[in-house]
Amino acid sequence: MKNLITICIAVIGLQLAAYSQSPLDPGQIQANFGIGIDDQSGLPIYGGLDFGIADDWTAGAVLSFASSDYVSLGANINYHFDDLLGLPPEWNVYGGANAGILFEDDDIDDSGNGNNQFGIGIQAGGRYFFNDRWGINLQVGTGKEVSDGRLGLTVVIN
């Protein structure tokens, strides 16, 4: 009986530890903001929100801006590998897919018509949290966004 109780406590403890490493619990929200990494559109800035939709899954939206000529709006979904990889709680590694629109105003013919493009892509990234709310993030990816990389801060809102 003593062994059974010990095993039950160990299993419950492992489950709680794994759950506490989840990047965002369902219903939680985090904001991301920073600079883009790009060689064509200058130095973009970005801001976005991620929503915890299930254990280890987030969905989000992001707005990137390089100038009045380059603006993108996108949505993404990510799987967070923290539990699978057994990472400590301060680390967050994810990958996923995105869809977005790049609004590019090239004004080649002075008509004011831009070159708007829709596309899909993939991304991978990671975060290191300094405390329960604040962290630094780095992401690379493809798709119709102003930049293919991002470096910035993350704050867990709730």
PDB file of C-alpha atoms in Angstrom:
ATOM      1  CA  MET A   1       0.000   0.000   0.000  1.00  0.00           C
ATOM      2  CA  LYS A   2       2.861   2.354   0.818  1.00  0.00           C
ATOM      3  CA  ASN A   3       4.382   1.741  -2.628  1.00  0.00           C
ATOM      4  CA  LEU A   4       1.047   2.451  -4.326  1.00  0.00           C
ATOM      5  CA  ILE A   5       0.722   5.790  -2.516  1.00  0.00           C
ATOM      6  CA  THR A   6       4.310   6.689  -3.447  1.00  0.00           C
ATOM      7  CA  ILE A   7       3.664   5.844  -7.109  1.00  0.00           C
ATOM      8  CA  CYS A   8       0.417   7.887  -7.143  1.00  0.00           C
ATOM      9  CA  ILE A   9       2.145  10.911  -5.621  1.00  0.00           C
ATOM     10  CA  ALA A  10       4.992  10.625  -8.147  1.00  0.00           C
ATOM     11  CA  VAL A  11       2.580  10.407 -11.110  1.00  0.00           C
ATOM     12  CA  ILE A  12       0.538  13.388  -9.887  1.00  0.00           C
ATOM     13  CA  GLY A  13       3.733  15.376  -9.295  1.00  0.00           C
ATOM     14  CA  LEU A  14       4.985  14.658 -12.811  1.00  0.00           C
ATOM     15  CA  GLN A  15       1.642  15.696 -14.291  1.00  0.00           C
ATOM     16  CA  LEU A  16       1.651  18.974 -12.351  1.00  0.00           C
ATOM     17  CA  ALA A  17       5.243  19.687 -13.360  1.00  0.00           C
ATOM     18  CA  ALA A  18       4.469  19.017 -17.015  1.00  0.00           C
ATOM     19  CA  TYR A  19       1.354  21.186 -16.896  1.00  0.00           C
ATOM     20  CA  SER A  20       3.200  24.070 -15.258  1.00  0.00           C
ATOM     21  CA  GLN A  21       5.611  24.101 -18.211  1.00  0.00           C
ATOM     22  CA  SER A  22       2.797  24.711 -20.689  1.00  0.00           C
ATOM     23  CA  PRO A  23       3.516  28.028 -22.449  1.00  0.00           C
ATOM     24  CA  LEU A  24      -0.012  29.400 -22.154  1.00  0.00           C
ATOM     25  CA  ASP A  25      -2.903  27.730 -20.454  1.00  0.00           C
ATOM     26  CA  PRO A  26      -6.163  27.729 -22.422  1.00  0.00           C
ATOM     27  CA  GLY A  27      -7.668  31.200 -22.070  1.00  0.00           C
ATOM     28  CA  GLN A  28      -4.364  32.955 -21.317  1.00  0.00           C
ATOM     29  CA  ILE A  29      -3.096  35.775 -23.546  1.00  0.00           C
ATOM     30  CA  GLN A  30       0.398  37.060 -24.241  1.00  0.00           C
ATOM     31  CA  ALA A  31       1.581  40.082 -26.218  1.00  0.00           C
ATOM     32  CA  ASN A  32       4.682  40.078 -28.412  1.00  0.00           C
ATOM     33  CA  PHE A  33       6.433  43.153 -29.814  1.00  0.00           C
ATOM     34  CA  GLY A  34       9.804  44.112 -31.202  1.00  0.00           C
ATOM     35  CA  ILE A  35      11.795  44.544 -34.398  1.00  0.00           C
ATOM     36  CA  GLY A  36      11.799  42.529 -37.576  1.00  0.00           C
ATOM     37  CA  ILE A  37      14.854  41.106 -39.272  1.00  0.00           C
ATOM     38  CA  ASP A  38      14.784  41.825 -42.999  1.00  0.00           C
ATOM     39  CA  ASP A  39      17.142  42.897 -45.772  1.00  0.00           C
ATOM     40  CA  GLN A  40      14.599  44.451 -48.156  1.00  0.00           C
ATOM     41  CA  SER A  41      12.108  46.640 -46.293  1.00  0.00           C
ATOM     42  CA  GLY A  42      14.253  48.449 -43.753  1.00  0.00           C
ATOM     43  CA  LEU A  43      13.839  47.824 -40.027  1.00  0.00           C
ATOM     44  CA  PRO A  44      10.275  46.620 -39.427  1.00  0.00           C
ATOM     45  CA  ILE A  45       8.460  46.688 -36.103  1.00  0.00           C
ATOM     46  CA  TYR A  46       5.799  44.205 -35.079  1.00  0.00           C
ATOM     47  CA  GLY A  47       3.172  43.586 -32.442  1.00  0.00           C
ATOM     48  CA  GLY A  48       0.829  40.699 -31.864  1.00  0.00           C
ATOM     49  CA  LEU A  49      -1.198  38.604 -29.474  1.00  0.00           C
ATOM     50  CA  ASP A  50      -1.148  34.855 -28.789  1.00  0.00           C
ATOM     51  CA  PHE A  51      -4.093  33.064 -27.217  1.00  0.00           C
ATOM     52  CA  GLY A  52      -3.854  29.736 -25.386  1.00  0.00           C
ATOM     53  CA  ILE A  53      -6.430  27.522 -27.119  1.00  0.00           C
ATOM     54  CA  ALA A  54      -5.461  24.069 -25.749  1.00  0.00           C
ATOM     55  CA  ASP A  55      -2.576  22.501 -23.851  1.00  0.00           C
ATOM     56  CA  ASP A  56       0.587  23.212 -25.881  1.00  0.00           C
ATOM     57  CA  TRP A  57      -1.362  25.077 -28.632  1.00  0.00           C
ATOM     58  CA  THR A  58      -1.691  28.804 -29.307  1.00  0.00           C
ATOM     59  CA  ALA A  59      -3.348  30.866 -32.028  1.00  0.00           C
ATOM     60  CA  GLY A  60      -2.451  34.453 -32.691  1.00  0.00           C
ATOM     61  CA  ALA A  61      -2.497  37.563 -34.818  1.00  0.00           C
ATOM     62  CA  VAL A  62       0.380  39.869 -35.744  1.00  0.00           C
ATOM     63  CA  LEU A  63       0.735  43.266 -37.416  1.00  0.00           C
ATOM     64  CA  SER A  64       4.098  44.248 -38.933  1.00  0.00           C
ATOM     65  CA  PHE A  65       5.051  47.671 -40.231  1.00  0.00           C
ATOM     66  CA  ALA A  66       8.199  48.719 -42.087  1.00  0.00           C
ATOM     67  CA  SER A  67       6.972  51.944 -43.666  1.00  0.00           C
ATOM     68  CA  SER A  68       3.833  53.170 -45.351  1.00  0.00           C
ATOM     69  CA  ASP A  69       4.968  50.963 -48.243  1.00  0.00           C
ATOM     70  CA  TYR A  70       5.206  47.666 -46.305  1.00  0.00           C
ATOM     71  CA  VAL A  71       2.523  46.513 -43.858  1.00  0.00           C
ATOM     72  CA  SER A  72       1.432  42.946 -43.131  1.00  0.00           C
ATOM     73  CA  LEU A  73      -1.399  41.401 -41.161  1.00  0.00           C
ATOM     74  CA  GLY A  74      -1.322  37.714 -40.312  1.00  0.00           C
ATOM     75  CA  ALA A  75      -2.708  34.889 -38.232  1.00  0.00           C
ATOM     76  CA  ASN A  76      -0.801  31.911 -36.882  1.00  0.00           C
ATOM     77  CA  ILE A  77      -1.164  28.666 -35.004  1.00  0.00           C
ATOM     78  CA  ASN A  78       1.701  27.105 -33.051  1.00  0.00           C
ATOM     79  CA  TYR A  79       2.482  23.887 -31.247  1.00  0.00           C
ATOM     80  CA  HIS A  80       4.760  24.358 -28.217  1.00  0.00           C
ATOM     81  CA  PHE A  81       7.309  21.563 -27.725  1.00  0.00           C
ATOM     82  CA  ASP A  82       8.196  22.368 -24.101  1.00  0.00           C
ATOM     83  CA  ASP A  83       6.534  19.323 -22.527  1.00  0.00           C
ATOM     84  CA  LEU A  84       7.611  16.998 -25.325  1.00  0.00           C
ATOM     85  CA  LEU A  85      11.254  18.068 -24.967  1.00  0.00           C
ATOM     86  CA  GLY A  86      11.153  18.272 -21.165  1.00  0.00           C
ATOM     87  CA  LEU A  87      12.322  21.893 -21.150  1.00  0.00           C
ATOM     88  CA  PRO A  88      12.596  23.929 -17.951  1.00  0.00           C
ATOM     89  CA  PRO A  89       9.648  26.338 -17.422  1.00  0.00           C
ATOM     90  CA  GLU A  90      11.594  29.440 -18.447  1.00  0.00           C
ATOM     91  CA  TRP A  91      12.144  28.088 -21.995  1.00  0.00           C
ATOM     92  CA  ASN A  92       9.498  27.934 -24.728  1.00  0.00           C
ATOM     93  CA  VAL A  93      10.122  26.413 -28.175  1.00  0.00           C
ATOM     94  CA  TYR A  94       7.405  26.359 -30.830  1.00  0.00           C
ATOM     95  CA  GLY A  95       6.655  25.835 -34.495  1.00  0.00           C
ATOM     96  CA  GLY A  96       3.608  26.281 -36.645  1.00  0.00           C
ATOM     97  CA  ALA A  97       1.867  27.706 -39.681  1.00  0.00           C
ATOM     98  CA  ASN A  98       0.718  31.177 -40.674  1.00  0.00           C
ATOM     99  CA  ALA A  99      -1.423  32.944 -43.234  1.00  0.00           C
ATOM    100  CA  GLY A 100      -1.285  36.615 -43.996  1.00  0.00           C
ATOM    101  CA  ILE A 101      -1.551  39.540 -46.344  1.00  0.00           C
ATOM    102  CA  LEU A 102       1.368  41.756 -47.310  1.00  0.00           C
ATOM    103  CA  PHE A 103       0.250  45.228 -48.325  1.00  0.00           C
ATOM    104  CA  GLU A 104       3.012  46.562 -50.548  1.00  0.00           C
ATOM    105  CA  ASP A 105       2.559  49.993 -52.107  1.00  0.00           C
ATOM    106  CA  ASP A 106       5.083  50.079 -54.922  1.00  0.00           C
ATOM    107  CA  ASP A 107       3.449  52.965 -56.851  1.00  0.00           C
ATOM    108  CA  ILE A 108       5.368  52.050 -60.003  1.00  0.00           C
ATOM    109  CA  ASP A 109       2.736  53.592 -62.268  1.00  0.00           C
ATOM    110  CA  ASP A 110       1.674  56.353 -59.828  1.00  0.00           C
ATOM    111  CA  SER A 111      -1.849  54.924 -59.888  1.00  0.00           C
ATOM    112  CA  GLY A 112      -1.829  54.329 -56.153  1.00  0.00           C
ATOM    113  CA  ASN A 113      -2.571  50.643 -56.692  1.00  0.00           C
ATOM    114  CA  GLY A 114      -0.435  48.514 -54.457  1.00  0.00           C
ATOM    115  CA  ASN A 115       0.878  45.015 -54.822  1.00  0.00           C
ATOM    116  CA  ASN A 116      -1.131  43.190 -52.137  1.00  0.00           C
ATOM    117  CA  GLN A 117      -0.221  39.531 -51.736  1.00  0.00           C
ATOM    118  CA  PHE A 118      -1.772  36.690 -49.736  1.00  0.00           C
ATOM    119  CA  GLY A 119       0.365  33.789 -48.652  1.00  0.00           C
ATOM    120  CA  ILE A 120       0.891  30.976 -46.210  1.00  0.00           C
ATOM    121  CA  GLY A 121       4.065  29.965 -44.460  1.00  0.00           C
ATOM    122  CA  ILE A 122       5.705  28.285 -41.508  1.00  0.00           C
ATOM    123  CA  GLN A 123       7.591  29.592 -38.502  1.00  0.00           C
ATOM    124  CA  ALA A 124       9.742  28.350 -35.643  1.00  0.00           C
ATOM    125  CA  GLY A 125      10.843  30.232 -32.600  1.00  0.00           C
ATOM    126  CA  GLY A 126      11.711  30.302 -28.979  1.00  0.00           C
ATOM    127  CA  ARG A 127      11.405  32.379 -25.847  1.00  0.00           C
ATOM    128  CA  TYR A 128      13.328  32.723 -22.632  1.00  0.00           C
ATOM    129  CA  PHE A 129      11.287  34.074 -19.708  1.00  0.00           C
ATOM    130  CA  PHE A 130      13.072  36.198 -17.093  1.00  0.00           C
ATOM    131  CA  ASN A 131      10.143  35.786 -14.694  1.00  0.00           C
ATOM    132  CA  ASP A 132       6.509  34.596 -14.792  1.00  0.00           C
ATOM    133  CA  ARG A 133       5.448  37.410 -17.139  1.00  0.00           C
ATOM    134  CA  TRP A 134       8.355  38.774 -19.216  1.00  0.00           C
ATOM    135  CA  GLY A 135      10.580  37.105 -21.769  1.00  0.00           C
ATOM    136  CA  ILE A 136      12.654  37.646 -24.891  1.00  0.00           C
ATOM    137  CA  ASN A 137      11.632  36.011 -28.178  1.00  0.00           C
ATOM    138  CA  LEU A 138      13.277  35.089 -31.458  1.00  0.00           C
ATOM    139  CA  GLN A 139      11.414  33.710 -34.481  1.00  0.00           C
ATOM    140  CA  VAL A 140      12.233  32.839 -38.096  1.00  0.00           C
ATOM    141  CA  GLY A 141       9.796  31.890 -40.809  1.00  0.00           C
ATOM    142  CA  THR A 142       8.332  32.233 -44.267  1.00  0.00           C
ATOM    143  CA  GLY A 143       5.087  33.654 -45.598  1.00  0.00           C
ATOM    144  CA  LYS A 144       3.677  37.016 -46.588  1.00  0.00           C
ATOM    145  CA  GLU A 145       4.975  39.193 -43.812  1.00  0.00           C
ATOM    146  CA  VAL A 146       7.170  42.272 -43.751  1.00  0.00           C
ATOM    147  CA  SER A 147      10.057  40.325 -42.221  1.00  0.00           C
ATOM    148  CA  ASP A 148      11.239  36.730 -42.121  1.00  0.00           C
ATOM    149  CA  GLY A 149      12.580  37.058 -38.602  1.00  0.00           C
ATOM    150  CA  ARG A 150      11.656  38.746 -35.328  1.00  0.00           C
ATOM    151  CA  LEU A 151      13.433  39.705 -32.149  1.00  0.00           C
ATOM    152  CA  GLY A 152      11.479  41.183 -29.285  1.00  0.00           C
ATOM    153  CA  LEU A 153       9.772  40.895 -25.937  1.00  0.00           C
ATOM    154  CA  THR A 154       6.841  38.837 -24.707  1.00  0.00           C
ATOM    155  CA  VAL A 155       4.573  39.704 -21.798  1.00  0.00           C
ATOM    156  CA  VAL A 156       1.940  37.319 -20.418  1.00  0.00           C
ATOM    157  CA  ILE A 157      -1.187  39.427 -19.884  1.00  0.00           C
ATOM    158  CA  ASN A 158      -3.324  37.052 -17.826  1.00  0.00           C
TER     159      ASN A 158
END
